Coordinates of C-alpha atoms in Angstrom, one line a residue:
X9 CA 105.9 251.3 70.0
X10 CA 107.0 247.8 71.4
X11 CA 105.0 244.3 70.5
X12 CA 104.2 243.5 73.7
X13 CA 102.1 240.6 72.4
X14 CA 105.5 238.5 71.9
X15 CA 106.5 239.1 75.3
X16 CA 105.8 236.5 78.1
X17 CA 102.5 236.9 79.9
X18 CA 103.1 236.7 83.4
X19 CA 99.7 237.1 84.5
X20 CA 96.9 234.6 86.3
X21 CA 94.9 234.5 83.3
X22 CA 97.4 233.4 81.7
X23 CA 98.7 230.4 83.7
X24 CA 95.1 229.4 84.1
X25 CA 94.6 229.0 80.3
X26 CA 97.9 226.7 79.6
X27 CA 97.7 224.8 82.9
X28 CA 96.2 221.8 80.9
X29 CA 98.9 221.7 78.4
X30 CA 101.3 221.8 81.4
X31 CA 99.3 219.2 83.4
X32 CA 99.7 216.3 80.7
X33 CA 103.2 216.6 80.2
X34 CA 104.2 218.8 77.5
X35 CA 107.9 220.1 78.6
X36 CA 107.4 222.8 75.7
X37 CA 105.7 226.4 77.4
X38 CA 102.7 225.9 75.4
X39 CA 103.5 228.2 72.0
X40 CA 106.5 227.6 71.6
X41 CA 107.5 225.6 68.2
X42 CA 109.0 222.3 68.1
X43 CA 113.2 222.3 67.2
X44 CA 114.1 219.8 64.3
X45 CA 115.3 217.3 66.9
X46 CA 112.2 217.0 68.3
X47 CA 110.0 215.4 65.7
X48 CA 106.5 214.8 66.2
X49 CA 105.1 211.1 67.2
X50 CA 103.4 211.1 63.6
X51 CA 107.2 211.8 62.2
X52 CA 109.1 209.2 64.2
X53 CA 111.2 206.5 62.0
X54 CA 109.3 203.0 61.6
X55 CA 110.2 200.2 63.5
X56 CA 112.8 197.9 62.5
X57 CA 113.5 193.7 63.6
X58 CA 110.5 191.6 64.4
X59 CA 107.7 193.5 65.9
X60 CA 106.3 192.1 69.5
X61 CA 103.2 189.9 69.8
X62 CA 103.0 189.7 73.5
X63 CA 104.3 190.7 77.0
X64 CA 107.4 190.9 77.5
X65 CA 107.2 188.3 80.3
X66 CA 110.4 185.5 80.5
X67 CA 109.5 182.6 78.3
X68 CA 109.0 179.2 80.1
X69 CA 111.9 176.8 81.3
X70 CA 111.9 173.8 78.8
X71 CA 109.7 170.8 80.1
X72 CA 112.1 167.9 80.9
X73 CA 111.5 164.6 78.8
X74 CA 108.7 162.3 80.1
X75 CA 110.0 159.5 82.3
X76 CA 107.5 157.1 83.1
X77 CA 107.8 155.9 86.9
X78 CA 109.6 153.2 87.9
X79 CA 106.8 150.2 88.2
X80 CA 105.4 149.8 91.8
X81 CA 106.1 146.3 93.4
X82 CA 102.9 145.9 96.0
X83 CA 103.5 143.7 99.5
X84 CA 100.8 141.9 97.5
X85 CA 103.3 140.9 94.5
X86 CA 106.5 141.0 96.0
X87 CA 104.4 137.9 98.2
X88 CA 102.8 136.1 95.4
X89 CA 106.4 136.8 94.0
X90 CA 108.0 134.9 97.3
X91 CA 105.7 132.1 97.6
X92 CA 106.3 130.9 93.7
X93 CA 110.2 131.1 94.6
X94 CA 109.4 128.8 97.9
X95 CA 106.9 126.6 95.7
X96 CA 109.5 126.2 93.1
X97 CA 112.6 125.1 95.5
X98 CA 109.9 123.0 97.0
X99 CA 109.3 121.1 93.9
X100 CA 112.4 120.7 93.3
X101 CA 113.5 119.6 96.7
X102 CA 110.7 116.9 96.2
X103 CA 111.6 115.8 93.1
X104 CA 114.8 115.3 94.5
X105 CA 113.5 113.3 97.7
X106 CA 111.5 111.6 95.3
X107 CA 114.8 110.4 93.8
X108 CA 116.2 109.5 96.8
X109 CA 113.9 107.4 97.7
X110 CA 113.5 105.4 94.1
X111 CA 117.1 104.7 94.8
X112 CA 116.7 103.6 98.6
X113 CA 113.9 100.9 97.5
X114 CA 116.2 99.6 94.9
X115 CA 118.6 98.5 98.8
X116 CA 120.9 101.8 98.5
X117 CA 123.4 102.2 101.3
X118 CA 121.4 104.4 102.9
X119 CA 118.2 102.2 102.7
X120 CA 120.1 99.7 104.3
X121 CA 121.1 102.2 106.8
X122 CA 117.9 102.7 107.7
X123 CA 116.4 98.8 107.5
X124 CA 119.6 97.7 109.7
X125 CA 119.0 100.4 112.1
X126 CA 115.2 99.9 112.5
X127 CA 116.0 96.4 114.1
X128 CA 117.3 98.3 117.1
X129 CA 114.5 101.0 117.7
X130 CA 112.6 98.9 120.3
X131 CA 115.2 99.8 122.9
X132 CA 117.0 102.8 121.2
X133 CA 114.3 105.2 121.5
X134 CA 113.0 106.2 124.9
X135 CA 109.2 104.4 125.6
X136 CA 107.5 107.8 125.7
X137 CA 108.7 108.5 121.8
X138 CA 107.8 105.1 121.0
X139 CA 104.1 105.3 122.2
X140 CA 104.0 108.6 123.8
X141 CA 101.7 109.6 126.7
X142 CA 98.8 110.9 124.4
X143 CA 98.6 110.5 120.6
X144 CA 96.2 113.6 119.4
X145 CA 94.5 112.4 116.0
X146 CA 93.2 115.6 113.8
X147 CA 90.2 114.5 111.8
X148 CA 91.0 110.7 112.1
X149 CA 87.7 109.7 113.8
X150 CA 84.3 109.0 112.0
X151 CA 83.2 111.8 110.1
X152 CA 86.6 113.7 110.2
X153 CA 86.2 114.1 114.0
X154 CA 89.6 114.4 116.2
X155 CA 90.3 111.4 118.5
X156 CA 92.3 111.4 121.7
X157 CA 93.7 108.8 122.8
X158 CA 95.7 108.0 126.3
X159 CA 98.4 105.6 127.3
X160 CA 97.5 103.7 130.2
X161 CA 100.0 101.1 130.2
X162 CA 103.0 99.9 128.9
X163 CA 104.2 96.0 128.5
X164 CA 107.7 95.0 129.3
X165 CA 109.3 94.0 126.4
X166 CA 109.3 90.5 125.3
X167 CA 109.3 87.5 123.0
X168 CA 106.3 86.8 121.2
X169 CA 105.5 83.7 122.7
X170 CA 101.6 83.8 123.8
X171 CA 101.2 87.2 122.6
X172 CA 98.8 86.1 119.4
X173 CA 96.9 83.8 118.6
X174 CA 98.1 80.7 117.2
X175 CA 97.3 80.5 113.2
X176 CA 99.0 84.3 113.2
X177 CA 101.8 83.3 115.0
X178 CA 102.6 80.9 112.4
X179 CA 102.0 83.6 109.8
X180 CA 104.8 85.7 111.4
X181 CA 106.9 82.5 112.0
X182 CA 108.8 83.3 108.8
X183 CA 110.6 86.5 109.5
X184 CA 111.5 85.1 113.5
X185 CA 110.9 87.4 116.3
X186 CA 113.7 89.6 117.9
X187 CA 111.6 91.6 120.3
X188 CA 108.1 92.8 121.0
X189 CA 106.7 95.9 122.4
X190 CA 103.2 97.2 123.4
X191 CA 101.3 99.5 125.2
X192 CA 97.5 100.4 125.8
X193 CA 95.2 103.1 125.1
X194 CA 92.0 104.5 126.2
X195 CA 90.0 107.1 124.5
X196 CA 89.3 110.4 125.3
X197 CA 85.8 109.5 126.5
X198 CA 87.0 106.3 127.8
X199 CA 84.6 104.2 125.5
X200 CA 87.2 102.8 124.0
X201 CA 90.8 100.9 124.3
X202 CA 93.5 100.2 121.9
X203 CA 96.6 97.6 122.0
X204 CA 98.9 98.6 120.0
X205 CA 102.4 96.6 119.6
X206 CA 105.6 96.1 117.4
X207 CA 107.3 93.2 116.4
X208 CA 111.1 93.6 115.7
X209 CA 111.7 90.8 113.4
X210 CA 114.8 88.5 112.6
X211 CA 114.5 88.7 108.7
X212 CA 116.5 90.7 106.1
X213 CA 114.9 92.8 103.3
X214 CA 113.6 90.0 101.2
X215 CA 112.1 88.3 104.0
X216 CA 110.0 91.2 105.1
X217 CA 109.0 91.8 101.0
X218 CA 108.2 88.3 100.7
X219 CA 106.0 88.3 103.8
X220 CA 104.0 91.3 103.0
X221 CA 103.6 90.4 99.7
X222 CA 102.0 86.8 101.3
X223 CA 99.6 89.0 103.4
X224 CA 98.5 91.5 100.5
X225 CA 98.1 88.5 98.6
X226 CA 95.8 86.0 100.9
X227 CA 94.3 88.9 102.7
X228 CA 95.5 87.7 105.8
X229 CA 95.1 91.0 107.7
X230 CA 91.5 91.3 107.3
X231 CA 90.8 87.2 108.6
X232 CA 89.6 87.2 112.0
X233 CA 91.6 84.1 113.2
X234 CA 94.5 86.1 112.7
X235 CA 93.1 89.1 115.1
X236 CA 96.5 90.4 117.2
X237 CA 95.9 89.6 121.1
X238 CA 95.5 93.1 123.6
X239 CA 97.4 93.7 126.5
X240 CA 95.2 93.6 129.5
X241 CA 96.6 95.7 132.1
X242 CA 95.2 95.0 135.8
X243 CA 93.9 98.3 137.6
X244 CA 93.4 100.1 134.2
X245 CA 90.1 100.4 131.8
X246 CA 91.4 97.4 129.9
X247 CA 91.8 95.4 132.6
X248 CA 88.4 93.2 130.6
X249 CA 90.2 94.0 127.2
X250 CA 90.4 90.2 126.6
X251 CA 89.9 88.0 122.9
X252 CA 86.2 88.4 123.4
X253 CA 86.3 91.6 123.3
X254 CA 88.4 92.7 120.3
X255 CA 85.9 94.6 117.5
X256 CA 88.4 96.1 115.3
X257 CA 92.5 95.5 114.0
X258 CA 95.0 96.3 111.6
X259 CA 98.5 94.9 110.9
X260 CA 101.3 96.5 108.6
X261 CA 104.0 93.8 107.9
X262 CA 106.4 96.6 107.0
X263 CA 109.3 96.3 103.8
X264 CA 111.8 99.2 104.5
X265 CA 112.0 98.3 108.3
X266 CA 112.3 94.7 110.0
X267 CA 109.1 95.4 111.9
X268 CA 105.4 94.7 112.0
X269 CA 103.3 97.2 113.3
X270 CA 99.6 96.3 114.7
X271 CA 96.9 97.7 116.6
X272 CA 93.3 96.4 118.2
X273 CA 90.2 97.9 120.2
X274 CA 87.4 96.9 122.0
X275 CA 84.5 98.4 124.1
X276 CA 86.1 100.0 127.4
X277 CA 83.1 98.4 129.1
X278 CA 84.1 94.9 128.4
X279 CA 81.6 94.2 126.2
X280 CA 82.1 91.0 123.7
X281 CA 81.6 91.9 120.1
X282 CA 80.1 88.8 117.8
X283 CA 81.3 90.2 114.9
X284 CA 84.6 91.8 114.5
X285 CA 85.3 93.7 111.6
X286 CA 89.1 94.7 110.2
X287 CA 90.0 98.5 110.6
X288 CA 89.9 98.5 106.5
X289 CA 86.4 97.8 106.4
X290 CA 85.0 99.3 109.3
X291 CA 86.3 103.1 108.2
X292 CA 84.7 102.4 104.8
X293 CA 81.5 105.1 104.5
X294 CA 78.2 103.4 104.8
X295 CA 79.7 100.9 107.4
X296 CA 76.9 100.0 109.8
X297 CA 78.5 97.0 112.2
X298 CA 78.8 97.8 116.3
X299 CA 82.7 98.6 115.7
X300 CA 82.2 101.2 112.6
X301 CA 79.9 103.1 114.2
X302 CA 81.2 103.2 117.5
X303 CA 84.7 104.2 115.9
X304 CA 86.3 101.5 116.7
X305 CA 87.9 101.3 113.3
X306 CA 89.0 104.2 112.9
X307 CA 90.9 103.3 116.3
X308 CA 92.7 100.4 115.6
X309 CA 93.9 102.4 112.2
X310 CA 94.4 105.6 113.5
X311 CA 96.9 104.6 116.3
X312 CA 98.7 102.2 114.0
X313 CA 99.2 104.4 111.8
X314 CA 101.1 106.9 114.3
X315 CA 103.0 104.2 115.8
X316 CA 104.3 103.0 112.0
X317 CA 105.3 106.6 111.6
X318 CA 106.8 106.8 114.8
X319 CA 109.4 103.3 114.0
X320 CA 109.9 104.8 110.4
X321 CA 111.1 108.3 112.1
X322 CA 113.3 106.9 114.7
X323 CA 114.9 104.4 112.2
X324 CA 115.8 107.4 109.7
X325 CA 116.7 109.5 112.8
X326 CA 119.3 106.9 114.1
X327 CA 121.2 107.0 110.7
X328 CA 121.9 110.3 111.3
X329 CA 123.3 110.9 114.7
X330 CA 126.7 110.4 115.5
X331 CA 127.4 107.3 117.0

């Protein structure tokens, strides 16, 4: 009689019953025995080497050394930075100038340069850089207000004879008189006129030295019979700009040049002032005379002043140019 229980069922039954075992994978026909080679899960070897923690993932690249950034320079600093640099040449460059011009009051060559030349700027320099057509003063007016000032005329050059009054022409008598130059000048607001004028003098560097240190001395810029005359030009607002009228003056006997430098104002109007007050005191604060509270002081000084400059510029200025 055959076993047909050992035989392979072939039937629907059949495949319906073992279609699970089939379905998860099992290569094996389900009832058939594992060979030797093919060990259970349970009977595999153990692991060997070092067992994995993680995912197998690729580790990460190496993080480069830290570098800190290069320090950022701002417009701000790189200014700052600029403007000490240009302070510091500055200083330097003064210090040197400063040096230069110890040396040149000691009578260096290039002093002397300057001093001979400055005998010569009356007629050197063109009129209109001597005392140019308008003179713009920045805060030099009462109160730090600007001033204006216009040229209305110009003198011819001359000697000094008649051109001040007596006890100042004496006064000036010691250095001699080589030339003299003026002009007039009426304020913005025509309210007021200025003479000013320069006096190229004979004398060598110890004669101008000794004669300023005279006038610092006896004050004789501030005494009123030693006022400078104007120069009343016909047809013009100073046409009444006579003795009467003068309110305010200064006078600069200057060392480093052969020249004395002056200035005077009045009242446009004509008016005659009673008391007459020098440019030093009348620009003083708390002045209360007629010419230091109409400005006139601060006239007189104001336009000195850039006329000194305007000698001292020209004299360096002439030492340079070729010749």
């Amino acid at each position: 009689m055959t076993d047909r229980s050992a035989a392979p069922r072939d039937t629907a039954a059949f495949h319906l019953a073992n279609s699970g075992a089939l379905w998860n994978g099992d290569p094996k026909r389900p009832g058939t025995a594992r060979t030797e080679d093919e060990a259970a899960p349970d009977d595999l070897p153990p692991p060997t080497g070092r067992p994995l923690t993680g995912p197998l993932v690729p580790p990460p690249p190496a993080t480069p050394p830290y570098t800190p950034p290069a320090p950022h320079r701002s417009v701000r600093r790189t200014a700052l930075a600029a403007a000490g640099l240009v302070l510091g040449v500055g200083l330097v460059a003064g210090a040197a100038a400063g040096t230069w011009l110890a040396d040149d009051a000691n009578g260096s060559p290039a002093a002397e340069a300057v001093f001979a030349h400055g005998r010569e700027t009356w007629h050197s320099a063109p009129v209109d850089t001597l005392f140019p057509p308008t003179l713009n003063g920045l805060g030099t007016g009462p109160g730090g207000a600007d001033r204006t000032w216009i040229r209305i005329a110009v003198a011819p050059d001359s000697g000094c004879a008649g051109a001040f009054d007596p006890l100042l022409t004496k006064a000036l008598a010691p250095v001699g008189c080589n030339r003299l130059v003026r002009a007039t000048y009426v304020d913005a607001t025509r309210t007021s006129v200025i003479t000013v004028g320069a006096v190229s003098t004979k004398a060598d560097r110890t004669g101008m030295q000794d004669l300023r240190r005279r006038f610092a001395k006896e004050h004789l810029d501030t005494r009123r019979d030693l006022m400078p005359r104007p120069y009343a030009a016909k047809g013009t607002p100073a046409a009444g700009f006579g003795p009467a009228q003068r309110a305010s003056w200064s006078i600069r006997v200057l060392d480093d040049l052969p020249v004395v430098v002056y200035g005077v104002s009045g009242f446009a109007d004509g008016r005659t002032v009673d008391d007459p007050q020098p440019a030093a005191e009348a620009t003083r604060t708390g002045a209360t005379t007629a010419p230091a509270e109409a400005g006139l002081g601060h006239d007189a000084k104001a336009v000195t002043d850039r006329i000194e400059q305007t000698f001292r510029k020209q004299a360096a200025k002439g030492t340079t140019e070729p010749q």
